Coordinates of C-alpha atoms and ligand atoms in Angstrom, one line a residue:
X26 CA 69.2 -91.8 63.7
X27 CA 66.5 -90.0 65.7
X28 CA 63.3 -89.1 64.0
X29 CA 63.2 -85.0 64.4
X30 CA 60.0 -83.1 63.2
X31 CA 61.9 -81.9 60.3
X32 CA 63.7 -85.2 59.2
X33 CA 60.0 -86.7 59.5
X34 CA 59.0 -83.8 56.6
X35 CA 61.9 -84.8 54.8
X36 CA 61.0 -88.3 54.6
X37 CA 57.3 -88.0 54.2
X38 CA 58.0 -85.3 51.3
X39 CA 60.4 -88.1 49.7
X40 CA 57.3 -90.6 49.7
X41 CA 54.8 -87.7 47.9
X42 CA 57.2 -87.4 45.2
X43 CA 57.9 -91.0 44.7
X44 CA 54.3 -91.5 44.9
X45 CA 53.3 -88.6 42.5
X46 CA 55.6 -89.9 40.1
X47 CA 54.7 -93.4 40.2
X48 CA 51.5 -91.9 39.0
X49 CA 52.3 -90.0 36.5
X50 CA 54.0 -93.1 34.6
X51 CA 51.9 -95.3 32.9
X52 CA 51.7 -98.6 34.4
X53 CA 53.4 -101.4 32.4
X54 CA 51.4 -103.5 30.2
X55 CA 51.6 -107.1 30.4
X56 CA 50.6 -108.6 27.2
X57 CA 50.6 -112.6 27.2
X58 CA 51.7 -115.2 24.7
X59 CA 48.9 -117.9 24.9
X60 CA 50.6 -121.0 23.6
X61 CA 47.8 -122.8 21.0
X62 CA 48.8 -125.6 19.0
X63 CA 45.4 -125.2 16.8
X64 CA 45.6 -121.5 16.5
X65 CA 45.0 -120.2 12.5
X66 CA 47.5 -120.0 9.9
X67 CA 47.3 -116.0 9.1
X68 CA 46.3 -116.3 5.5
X69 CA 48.6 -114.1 3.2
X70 CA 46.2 -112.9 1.4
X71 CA 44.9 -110.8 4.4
X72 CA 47.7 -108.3 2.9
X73 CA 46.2 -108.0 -0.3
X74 CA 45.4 -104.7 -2.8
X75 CA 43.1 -103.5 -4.8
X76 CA 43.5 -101.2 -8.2
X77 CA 40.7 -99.1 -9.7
X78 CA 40.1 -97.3 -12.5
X79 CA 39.9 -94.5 -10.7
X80 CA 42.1 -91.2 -10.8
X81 CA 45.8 -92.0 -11.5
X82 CA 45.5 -95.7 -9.6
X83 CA 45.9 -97.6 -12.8
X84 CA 46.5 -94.8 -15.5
X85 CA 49.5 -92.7 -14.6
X86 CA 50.3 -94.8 -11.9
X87 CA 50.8 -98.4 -12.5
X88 CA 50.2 -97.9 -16.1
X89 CA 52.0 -95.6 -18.1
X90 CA 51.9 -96.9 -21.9
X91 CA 54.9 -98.5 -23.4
X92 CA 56.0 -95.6 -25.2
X93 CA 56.2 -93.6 -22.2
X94 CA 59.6 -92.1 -21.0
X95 CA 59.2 -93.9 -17.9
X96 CA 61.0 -97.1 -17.6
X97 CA 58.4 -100.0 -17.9
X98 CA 57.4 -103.4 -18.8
X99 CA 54.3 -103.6 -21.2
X100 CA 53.2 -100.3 -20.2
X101 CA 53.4 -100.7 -16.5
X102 CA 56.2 -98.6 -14.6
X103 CA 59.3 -101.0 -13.5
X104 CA 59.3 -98.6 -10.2
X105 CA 55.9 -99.7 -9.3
X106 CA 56.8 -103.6 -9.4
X107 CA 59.8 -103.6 -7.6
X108 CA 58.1 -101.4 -4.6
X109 CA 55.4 -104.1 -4.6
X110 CA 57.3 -107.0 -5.3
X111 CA 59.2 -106.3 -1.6
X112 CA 56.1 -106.1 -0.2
X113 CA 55.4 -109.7 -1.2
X114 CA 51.8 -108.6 -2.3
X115 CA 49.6 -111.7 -2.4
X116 CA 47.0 -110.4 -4.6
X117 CA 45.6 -107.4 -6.3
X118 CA 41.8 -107.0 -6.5
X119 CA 40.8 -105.1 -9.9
X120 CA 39.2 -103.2 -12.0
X121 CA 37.0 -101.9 -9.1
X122 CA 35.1 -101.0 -6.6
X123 CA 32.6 -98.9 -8.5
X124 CA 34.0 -99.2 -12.1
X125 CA 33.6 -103.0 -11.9
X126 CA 29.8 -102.8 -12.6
X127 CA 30.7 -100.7 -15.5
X128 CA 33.3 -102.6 -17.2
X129 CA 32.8 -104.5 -20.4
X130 CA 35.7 -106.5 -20.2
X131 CA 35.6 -107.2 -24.1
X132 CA 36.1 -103.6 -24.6
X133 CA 39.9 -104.0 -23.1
X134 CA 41.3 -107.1 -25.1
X135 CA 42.6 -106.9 -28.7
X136 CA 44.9 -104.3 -30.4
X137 CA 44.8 -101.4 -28.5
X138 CA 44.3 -99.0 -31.4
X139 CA 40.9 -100.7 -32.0
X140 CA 39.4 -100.6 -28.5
X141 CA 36.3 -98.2 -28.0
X142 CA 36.9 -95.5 -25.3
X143 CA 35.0 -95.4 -22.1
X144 CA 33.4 -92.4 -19.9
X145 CA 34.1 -93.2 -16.2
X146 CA 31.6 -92.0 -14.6
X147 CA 32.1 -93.0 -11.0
X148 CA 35.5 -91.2 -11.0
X149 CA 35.5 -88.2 -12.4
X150 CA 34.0 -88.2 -15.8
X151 CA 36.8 -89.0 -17.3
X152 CA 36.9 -90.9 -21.0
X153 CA 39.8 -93.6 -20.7
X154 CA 40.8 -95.5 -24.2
X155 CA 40.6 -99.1 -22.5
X156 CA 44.4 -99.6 -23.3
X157 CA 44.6 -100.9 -19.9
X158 CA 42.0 -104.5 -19.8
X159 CA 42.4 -107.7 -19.0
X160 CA 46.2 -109.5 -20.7
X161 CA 47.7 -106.0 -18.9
X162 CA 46.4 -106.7 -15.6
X163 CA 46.9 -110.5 -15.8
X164 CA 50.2 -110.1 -17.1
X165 CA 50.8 -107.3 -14.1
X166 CA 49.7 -109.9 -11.6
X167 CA 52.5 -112.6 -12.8
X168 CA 55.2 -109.7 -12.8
X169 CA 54.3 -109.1 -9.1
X170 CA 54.1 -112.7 -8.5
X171 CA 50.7 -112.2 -6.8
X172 CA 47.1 -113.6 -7.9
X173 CA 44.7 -111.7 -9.9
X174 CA 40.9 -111.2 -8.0
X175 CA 38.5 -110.1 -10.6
X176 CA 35.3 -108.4 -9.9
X177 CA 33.0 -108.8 -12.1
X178 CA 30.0 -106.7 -13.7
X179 CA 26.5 -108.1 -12.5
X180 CA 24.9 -104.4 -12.4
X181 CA 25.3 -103.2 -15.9
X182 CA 26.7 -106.3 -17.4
X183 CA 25.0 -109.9 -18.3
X184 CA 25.5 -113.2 -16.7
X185 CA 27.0 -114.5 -20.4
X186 CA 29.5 -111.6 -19.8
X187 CA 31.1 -113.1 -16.9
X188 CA 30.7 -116.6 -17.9
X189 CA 32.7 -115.7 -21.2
X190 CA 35.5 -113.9 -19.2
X191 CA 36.0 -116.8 -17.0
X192 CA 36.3 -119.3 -19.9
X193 CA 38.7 -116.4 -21.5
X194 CA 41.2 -116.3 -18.6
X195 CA 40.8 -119.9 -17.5
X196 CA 39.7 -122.7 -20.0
X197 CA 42.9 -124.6 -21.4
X198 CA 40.6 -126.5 -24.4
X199 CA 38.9 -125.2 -27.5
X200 CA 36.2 -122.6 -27.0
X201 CA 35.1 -119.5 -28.5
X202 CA 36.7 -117.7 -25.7
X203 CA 39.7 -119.6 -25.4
X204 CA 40.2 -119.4 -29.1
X205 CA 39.8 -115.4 -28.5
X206 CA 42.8 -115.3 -26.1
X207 CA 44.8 -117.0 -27.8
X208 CA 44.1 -115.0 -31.3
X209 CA 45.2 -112.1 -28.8
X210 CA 48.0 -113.4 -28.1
X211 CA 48.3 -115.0 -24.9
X212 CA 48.1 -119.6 -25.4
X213 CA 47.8 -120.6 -21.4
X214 CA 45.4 -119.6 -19.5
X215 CA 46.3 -117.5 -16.5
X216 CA 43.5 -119.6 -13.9
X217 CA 42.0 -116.5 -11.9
X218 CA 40.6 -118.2 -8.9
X219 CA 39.3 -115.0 -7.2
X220 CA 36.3 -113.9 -8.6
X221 CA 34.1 -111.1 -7.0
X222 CA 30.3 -111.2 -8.2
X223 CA 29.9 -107.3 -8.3
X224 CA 31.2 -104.6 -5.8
X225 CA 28.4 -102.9 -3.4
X226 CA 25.3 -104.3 -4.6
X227 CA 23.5 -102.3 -2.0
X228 CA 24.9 -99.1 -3.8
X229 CA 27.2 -97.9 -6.8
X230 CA 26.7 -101.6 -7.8
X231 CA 22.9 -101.7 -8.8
X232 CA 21.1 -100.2 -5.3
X233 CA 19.8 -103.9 -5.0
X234 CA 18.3 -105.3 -1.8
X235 CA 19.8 -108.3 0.1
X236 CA 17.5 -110.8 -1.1
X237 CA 17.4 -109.3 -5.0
X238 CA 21.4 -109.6 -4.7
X239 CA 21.2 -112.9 -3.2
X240 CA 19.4 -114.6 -6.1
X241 CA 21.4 -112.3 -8.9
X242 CA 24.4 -114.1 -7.1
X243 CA 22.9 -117.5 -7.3
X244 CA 22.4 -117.1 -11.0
X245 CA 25.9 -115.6 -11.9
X246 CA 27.8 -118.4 -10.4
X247 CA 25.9 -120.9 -11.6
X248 CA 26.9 -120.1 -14.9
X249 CA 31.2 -119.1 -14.6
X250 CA 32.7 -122.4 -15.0
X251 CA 35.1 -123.8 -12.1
X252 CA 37.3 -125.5 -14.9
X253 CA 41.0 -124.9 -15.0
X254 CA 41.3 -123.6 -11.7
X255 CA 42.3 -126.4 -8.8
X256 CA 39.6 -126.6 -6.4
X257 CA 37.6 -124.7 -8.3
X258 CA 36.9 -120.7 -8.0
X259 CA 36.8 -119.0 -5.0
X260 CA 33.2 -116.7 -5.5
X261 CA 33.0 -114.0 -3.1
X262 CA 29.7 -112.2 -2.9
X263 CA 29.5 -108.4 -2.8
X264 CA 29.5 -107.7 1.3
X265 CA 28.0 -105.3 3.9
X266 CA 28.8 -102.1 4.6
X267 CA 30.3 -101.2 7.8
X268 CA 27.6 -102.5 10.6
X269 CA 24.9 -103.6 7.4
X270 CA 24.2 -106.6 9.5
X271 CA 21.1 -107.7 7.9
X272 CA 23.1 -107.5 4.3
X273 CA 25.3 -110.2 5.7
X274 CA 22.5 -112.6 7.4
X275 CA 20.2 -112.5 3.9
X276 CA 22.9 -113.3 2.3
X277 CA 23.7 -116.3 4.2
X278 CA 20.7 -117.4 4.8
X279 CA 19.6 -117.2 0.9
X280 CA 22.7 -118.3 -1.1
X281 CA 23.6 -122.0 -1.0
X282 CA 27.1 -122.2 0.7
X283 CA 28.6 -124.8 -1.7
X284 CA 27.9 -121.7 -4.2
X285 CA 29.5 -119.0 -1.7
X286 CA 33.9 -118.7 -0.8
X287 CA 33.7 -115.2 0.5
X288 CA 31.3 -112.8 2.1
X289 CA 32.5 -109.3 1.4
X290 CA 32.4 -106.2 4.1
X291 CA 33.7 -102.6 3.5
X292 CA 35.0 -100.4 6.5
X293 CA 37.0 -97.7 5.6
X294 CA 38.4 -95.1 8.7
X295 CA 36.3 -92.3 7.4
X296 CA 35.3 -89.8 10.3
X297 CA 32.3 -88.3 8.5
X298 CA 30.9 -88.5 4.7
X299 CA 30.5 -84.5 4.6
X300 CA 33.5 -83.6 6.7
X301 CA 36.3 -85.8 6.3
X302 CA 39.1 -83.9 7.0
X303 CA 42.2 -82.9 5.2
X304 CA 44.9 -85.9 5.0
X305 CA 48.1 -83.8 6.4
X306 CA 46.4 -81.0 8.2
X307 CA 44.1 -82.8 10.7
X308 CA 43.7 -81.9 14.4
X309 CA 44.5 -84.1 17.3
X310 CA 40.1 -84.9 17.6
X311 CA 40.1 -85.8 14.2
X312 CA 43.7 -88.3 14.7
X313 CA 41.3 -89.7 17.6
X314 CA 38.2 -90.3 15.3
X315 CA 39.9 -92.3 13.1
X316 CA 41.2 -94.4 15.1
X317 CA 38.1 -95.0 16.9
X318 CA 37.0 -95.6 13.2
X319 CA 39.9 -97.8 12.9
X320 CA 39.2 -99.7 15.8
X321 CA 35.5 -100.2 14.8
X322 CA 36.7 -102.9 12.4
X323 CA 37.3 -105.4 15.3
X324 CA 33.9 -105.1 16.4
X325 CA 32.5 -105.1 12.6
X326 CA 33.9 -108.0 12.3
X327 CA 33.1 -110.0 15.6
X328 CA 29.3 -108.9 14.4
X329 CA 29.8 -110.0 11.0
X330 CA 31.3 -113.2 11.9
X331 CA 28.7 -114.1 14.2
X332 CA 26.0 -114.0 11.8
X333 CA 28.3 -116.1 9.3
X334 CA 28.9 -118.5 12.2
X335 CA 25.0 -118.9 13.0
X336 CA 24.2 -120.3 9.2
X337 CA 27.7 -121.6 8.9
X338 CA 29.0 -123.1 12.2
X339 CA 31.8 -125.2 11.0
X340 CA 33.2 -121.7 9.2
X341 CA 33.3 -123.3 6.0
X342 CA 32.6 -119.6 4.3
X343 CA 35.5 -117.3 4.7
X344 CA 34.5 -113.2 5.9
X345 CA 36.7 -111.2 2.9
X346 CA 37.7 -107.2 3.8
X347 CA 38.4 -106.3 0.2
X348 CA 38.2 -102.5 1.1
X349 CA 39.8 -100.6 4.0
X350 CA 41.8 -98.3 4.8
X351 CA 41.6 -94.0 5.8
X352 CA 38.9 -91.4 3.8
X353 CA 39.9 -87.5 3.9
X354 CA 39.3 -84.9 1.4
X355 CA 41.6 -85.0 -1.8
X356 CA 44.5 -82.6 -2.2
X357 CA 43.6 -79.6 -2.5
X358 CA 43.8 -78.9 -6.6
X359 CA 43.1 -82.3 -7.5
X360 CA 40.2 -83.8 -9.2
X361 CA 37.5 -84.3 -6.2
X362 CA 36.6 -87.7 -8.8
X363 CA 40.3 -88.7 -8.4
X364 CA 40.5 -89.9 -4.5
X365 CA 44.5 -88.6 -4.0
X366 CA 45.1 -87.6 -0.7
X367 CA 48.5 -88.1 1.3
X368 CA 49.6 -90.4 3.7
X369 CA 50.8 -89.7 6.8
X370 CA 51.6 -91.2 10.4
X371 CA 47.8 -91.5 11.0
X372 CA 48.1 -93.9 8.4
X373 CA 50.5 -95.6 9.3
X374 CA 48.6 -96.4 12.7
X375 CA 45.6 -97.2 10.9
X376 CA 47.7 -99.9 8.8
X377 CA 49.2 -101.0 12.0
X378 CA 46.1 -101.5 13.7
X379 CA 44.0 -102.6 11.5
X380 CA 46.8 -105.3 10.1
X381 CA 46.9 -106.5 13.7
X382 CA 42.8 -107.1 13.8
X383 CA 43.3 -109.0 10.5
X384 CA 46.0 -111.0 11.9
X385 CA 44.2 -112.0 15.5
X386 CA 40.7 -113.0 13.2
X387 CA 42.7 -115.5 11.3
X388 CA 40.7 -118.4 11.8
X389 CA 37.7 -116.7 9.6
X390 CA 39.0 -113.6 7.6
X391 CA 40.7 -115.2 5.2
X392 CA 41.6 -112.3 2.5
X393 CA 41.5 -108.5 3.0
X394 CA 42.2 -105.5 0.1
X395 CA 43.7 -102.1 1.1
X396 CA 42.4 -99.7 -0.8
X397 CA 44.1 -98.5 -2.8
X398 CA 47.2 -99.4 -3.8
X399 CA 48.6 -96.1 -6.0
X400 CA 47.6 -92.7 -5.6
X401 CA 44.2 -93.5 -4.2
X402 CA 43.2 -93.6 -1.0
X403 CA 45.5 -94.5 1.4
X404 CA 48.3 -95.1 -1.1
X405 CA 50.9 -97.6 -0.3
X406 CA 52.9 -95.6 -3.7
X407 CA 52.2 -92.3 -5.0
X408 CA 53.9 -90.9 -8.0
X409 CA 54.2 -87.6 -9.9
X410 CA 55.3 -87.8 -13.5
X411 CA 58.7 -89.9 -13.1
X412 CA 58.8 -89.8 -9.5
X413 CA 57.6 -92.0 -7.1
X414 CA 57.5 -92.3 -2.9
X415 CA 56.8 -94.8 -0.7
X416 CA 53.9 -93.9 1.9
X417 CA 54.2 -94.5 5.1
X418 CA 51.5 -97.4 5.2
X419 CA 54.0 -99.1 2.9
X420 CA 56.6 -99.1 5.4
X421 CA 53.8 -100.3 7.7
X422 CA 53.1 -103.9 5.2
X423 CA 56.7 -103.6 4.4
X424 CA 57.3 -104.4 8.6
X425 CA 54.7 -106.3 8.6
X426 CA 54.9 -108.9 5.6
X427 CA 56.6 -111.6 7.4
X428 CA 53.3 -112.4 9.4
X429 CA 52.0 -113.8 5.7
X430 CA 51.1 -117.2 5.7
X431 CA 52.7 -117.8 9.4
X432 CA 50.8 -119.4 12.5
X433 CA 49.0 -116.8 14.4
X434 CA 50.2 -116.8 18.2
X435 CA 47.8 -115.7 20.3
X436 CA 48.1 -112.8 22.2
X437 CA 46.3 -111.4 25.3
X438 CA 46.2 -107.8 26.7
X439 CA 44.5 -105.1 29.4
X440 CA 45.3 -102.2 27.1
X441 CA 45.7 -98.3 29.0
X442 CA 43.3 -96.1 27.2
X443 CA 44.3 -93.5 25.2
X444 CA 42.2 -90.5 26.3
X445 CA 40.8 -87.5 24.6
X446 CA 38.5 -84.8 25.8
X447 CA 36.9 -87.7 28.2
X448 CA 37.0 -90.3 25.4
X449 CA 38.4 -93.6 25.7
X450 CA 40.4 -96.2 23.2
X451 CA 42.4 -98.9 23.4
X452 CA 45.9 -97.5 23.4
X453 CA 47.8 -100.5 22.6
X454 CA 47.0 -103.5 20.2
X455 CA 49.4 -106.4 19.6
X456 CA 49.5 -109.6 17.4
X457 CA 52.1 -112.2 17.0
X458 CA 53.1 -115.3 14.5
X459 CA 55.6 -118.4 14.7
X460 CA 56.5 -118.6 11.1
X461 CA 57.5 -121.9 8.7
X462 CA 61.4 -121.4 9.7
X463 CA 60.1 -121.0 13.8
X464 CA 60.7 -117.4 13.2
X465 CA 59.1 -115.1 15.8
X466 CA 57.0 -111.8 15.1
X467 CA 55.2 -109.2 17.0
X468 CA 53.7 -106.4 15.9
X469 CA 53.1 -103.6 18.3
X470 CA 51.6 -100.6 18.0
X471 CA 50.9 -97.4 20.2
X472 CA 47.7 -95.2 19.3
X473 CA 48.2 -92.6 21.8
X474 CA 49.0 -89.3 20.6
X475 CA 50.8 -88.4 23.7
X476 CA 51.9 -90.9 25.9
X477 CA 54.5 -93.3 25.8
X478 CA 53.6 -97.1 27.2
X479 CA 55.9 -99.7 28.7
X480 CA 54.8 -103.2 27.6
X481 CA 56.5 -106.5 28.8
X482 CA 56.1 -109.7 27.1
X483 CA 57.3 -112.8 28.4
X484 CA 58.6 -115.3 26.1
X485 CA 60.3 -117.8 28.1
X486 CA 58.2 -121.0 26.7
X487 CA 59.2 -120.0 22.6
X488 CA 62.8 -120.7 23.4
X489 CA 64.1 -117.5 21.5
X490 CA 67.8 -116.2 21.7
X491 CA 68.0 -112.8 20.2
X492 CA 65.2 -110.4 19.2
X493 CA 65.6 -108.0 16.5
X494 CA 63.5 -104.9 16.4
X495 CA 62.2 -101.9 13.7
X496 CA 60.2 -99.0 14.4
X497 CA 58.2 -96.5 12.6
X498 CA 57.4 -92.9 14.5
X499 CA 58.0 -89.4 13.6
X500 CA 57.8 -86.3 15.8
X501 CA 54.0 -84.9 14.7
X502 CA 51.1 -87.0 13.1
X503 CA 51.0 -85.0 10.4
X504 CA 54.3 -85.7 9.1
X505 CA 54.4 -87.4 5.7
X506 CA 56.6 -88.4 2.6
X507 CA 56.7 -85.5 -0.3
X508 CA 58.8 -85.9 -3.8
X509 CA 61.1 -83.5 -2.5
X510 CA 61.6 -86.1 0.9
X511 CA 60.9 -89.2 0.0
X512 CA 62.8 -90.2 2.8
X513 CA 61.5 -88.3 5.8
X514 CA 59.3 -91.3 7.3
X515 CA 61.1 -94.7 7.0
X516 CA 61.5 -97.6 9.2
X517 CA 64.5 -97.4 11.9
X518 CA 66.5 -99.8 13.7
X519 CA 64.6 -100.2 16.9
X520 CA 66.9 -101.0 20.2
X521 CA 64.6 -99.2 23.2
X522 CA 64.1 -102.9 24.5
X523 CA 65.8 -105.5 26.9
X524 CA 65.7 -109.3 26.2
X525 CA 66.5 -110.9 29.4
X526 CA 65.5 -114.8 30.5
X527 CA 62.9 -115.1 28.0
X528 CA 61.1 -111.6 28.7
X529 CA 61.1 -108.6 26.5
X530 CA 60.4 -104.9 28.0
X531 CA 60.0 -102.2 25.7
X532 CA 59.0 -98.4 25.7
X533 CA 56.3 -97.4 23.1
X534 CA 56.8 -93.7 22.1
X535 CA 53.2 -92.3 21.3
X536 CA 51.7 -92.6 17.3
X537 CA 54.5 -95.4 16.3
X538 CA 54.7 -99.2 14.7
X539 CA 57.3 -101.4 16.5
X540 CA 57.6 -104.9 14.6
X541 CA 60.1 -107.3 16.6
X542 CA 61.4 -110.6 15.4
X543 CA 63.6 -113.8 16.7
X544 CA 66.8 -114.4 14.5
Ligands
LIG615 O1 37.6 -97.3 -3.1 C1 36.8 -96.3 -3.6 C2 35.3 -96.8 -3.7 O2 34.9 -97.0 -2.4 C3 35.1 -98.1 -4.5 O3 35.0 -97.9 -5.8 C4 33.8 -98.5 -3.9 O4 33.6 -99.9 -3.9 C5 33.8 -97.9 -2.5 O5 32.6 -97.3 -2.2

């Protein structure tokens, strides 16, 4: 066929299009499966939780009484320990946070009538009867099947203090302490192994410096006893905050590391301490400051770790997140001192993320505590009176839980940026496990607010047949579970992939969780 003036137009209007919309598409990510037979075993107790005394966390939310309407067990809400019991919850960090350097732990054992009440005064003011102590919480952790961390009180309380509660829980012989447990009731001991030596030292937990803290922590643990426990307690010492750097070198560089498990940091996703935003009606520039929050724990913890690795260079002590998770303002109506706030699909991408930075930091974070586990914070459960709903971050662990204690395969990626008023983030972050049975997971997720992005994986060399897939998205990033739709936000089927010779493709949508598994 001839070339005429006009068929030329034709053909070169063809090309603009093609072109145009080649560039409108975001470019597929390749995201690559580095084979590693030394890579880390993901530590299950990266998935852990922690319960305060703080608002309805424990009272009116795992604990209810055992003359309460509400079906229970001991006092604590049958609900409550089936939810978490799916979630194969590893451990549960208690009684704070804050109220742990307020808690006499003597004051919660014994008939309940008899205990001496309590003002909370990190959380509200409120006076609390002590009904809830140590058996309740010790017997709460063997109903969930997962292992009790204890922090205890080195800013108001003494070292004897925590000696004694150490020998209550965990010395099988006669003692004073022992004797005590079992005149209350309870003949084996229940062997905590996770002990915290206070919570925030630099803050709520005795405004100490580094070096003060670091001999306080020397002298605590020299006293709780490692008996009854195999291998001995696991001691983790009250961490940084966010990028508190110095905290963590003092610390290292001060406490003898045969007396030190566990280094502690804090991060939560808080966009600013005096404007934190509401949890459900949050713009798109506060969705991106999270995340950018969110994101900051990679680097926290690349920092941290380096400083751990310069004392420590055979990694012998373990870097311990035992609080994360998203900030906002409380409902509006609801105790400021309580910490409720709702749970939406921002949270759901901070769990996703976050859970993914865990994962690909195996080889030295070894436990990490969302915070918190009911009705505070970012809520994997919140409950009102009788009824309870499951949050959208627990869907997140719920896809998730299958990466516990499973080999960590590593993954590398050029993420597209998710862009905001000429701001930059990763868009995309990825991790992957081979677990005990060979079984395959990867956990996907999509940041961007707008955009959906193509990935492509190839898995020829893991010799998988079938993939399986589940996703997690909603139409606005707002959305979020109430009591009168408990339902709205739950995992789904996901089949928007192909599986052919060894190489998955998949489309993204924007603000979801896409967890994919071999049979
Ligand atoms: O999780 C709420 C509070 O945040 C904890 O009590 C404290 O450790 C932290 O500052």
């Amino acid at each position: 066929m001839k070339p005429t003036p006009l068929r030329l137009l034709a053909w070169l209007t063809l090309c603009l299009i093609v072109h145009v919309q080649a560039l409108s598409q975001p470019a597929v990510t390749a995201i690559h499966v580095i084979p590693d037979a030394g890579a880390p075993v993901i530590n299950k107790h990266l998935y852990g939780h922690f319960a305060e005394h703080l608002g309805h966390c424990i009272y009116g939310g795992f604990y209810v009484g055992e003359g309460s309407v509400i079906p229970n067990t001991e006092g604590v809400r049958n609900d409550i320990i089936a939810a978490l019991r799916e979630l194969n919850i590893p451990n549960l960090r208690w009684p704070g946070g804050c109220f742990a350097d307020t808690y006499h732990w003597k004051d919660g054992i014994g008939p309940k009538a008899d205990r001496p009440t309590l003002v909370n005064t990190w959380w509200g003011g409120v006076t609390e009867d002590n009904s809830f102590g140590t058996h309740d919480f010790l017997n709460l952790c063997e109903q969930l099947g997962a292992e009790p961390y204890i922090s205890g009180n080195v800013g108001s309380g003494e070292v004897q203090e925590l000696a004694d509660w150490v020998q209550y829980t965990n010395f099988e012989g006669t003692s004073p302490m022992s004797d005590l447990r079992r005149a209350n009731g309870r003949e084996a001991p229940w062997a905590v192994k996770f002990w915290g030596i206070g919570n925030e030292a630099w803050g709520c937990g005795g405004n100490m410096r580094p070096e003060y803290y670091a001999d306080i922590y020397r002298k605590y643990v020299t006293f709780m006893s490692n008996s009854g426990v195999e291998g001995g307690l696991y001691k983790i010492a009250s961490g940084a905050s966010d990028a508190d750097y110095n905290w963590t070198e003092v610390l290292m560089k001060n406490i003898p590391h045969r007396m030190l498990q566990g280094v502690a940091l804090h991060h939560y996703s808080i966009i600013d301490w005096n404007a934190k935003s509401s949890a459900t009606g949050f713009s798109e520039a506060d969705y991106f400051k999270t995340m950018k929050q969110s994101w900051l724990m990679d680097e926290l913890i690349d920092k941290h770790l380096a400083i751990m690795d310069k004392y420590d260079p055979q990694g012998k002590v373990d870097l311990v997140v035992d609080e994360w998770g998203g900030w906002y303002d409380v409902e509006p109506g609801t105790n400021p001192g309580f910490l409720f706030q709702q749970n939406t699909m921002r949270d759901a991408m901070i769990a996703g993320l976050i859970l993914n930075i865990f994962n690909n930091h195996a080889k030295r974070v070894k436990m990490a505590n969302l915070a918190q586990t009911v009705n505070v914070l970012q809520a994997v459960i919140l409950t009102d009176q009788e009824r309870l709903l499951l949050t959208p971050t627990y869907h997140v662990m719920h896809m998730y839980r299958g990466h516990q204690d499973a080999q960590l395969l590593p993954v590398a990626l050029t993420s597209p940026d998710y862009e905001l008023d000429g701001q930059r983030l990763p868009a995309l972050s990825v991790s992957a496990s081979r677990d005990a049975s060979g079984k395959v997971r990867i956990s996907l997720v999509n940041i961007d607010a707008r955009k959906t992005h193509p990935v492509e994986i190839d898995l020829g060399n893991l010799g998988l047949k079938v993939l399986q897939g589940r996703i997690l998205s909603s139409a606005r990033l707002q959305d979020h579970n109430t009591f009168e739709q408990p339902e709205k936000l739950k995992p789904a089927t996901f089949n928007a992939f192909t599986f052919r010779q060894g190489v998955f493709r998949a489309e993204l949508p924007p603000f979801s969780v896409v967890v994919v598994e071999s049979d």
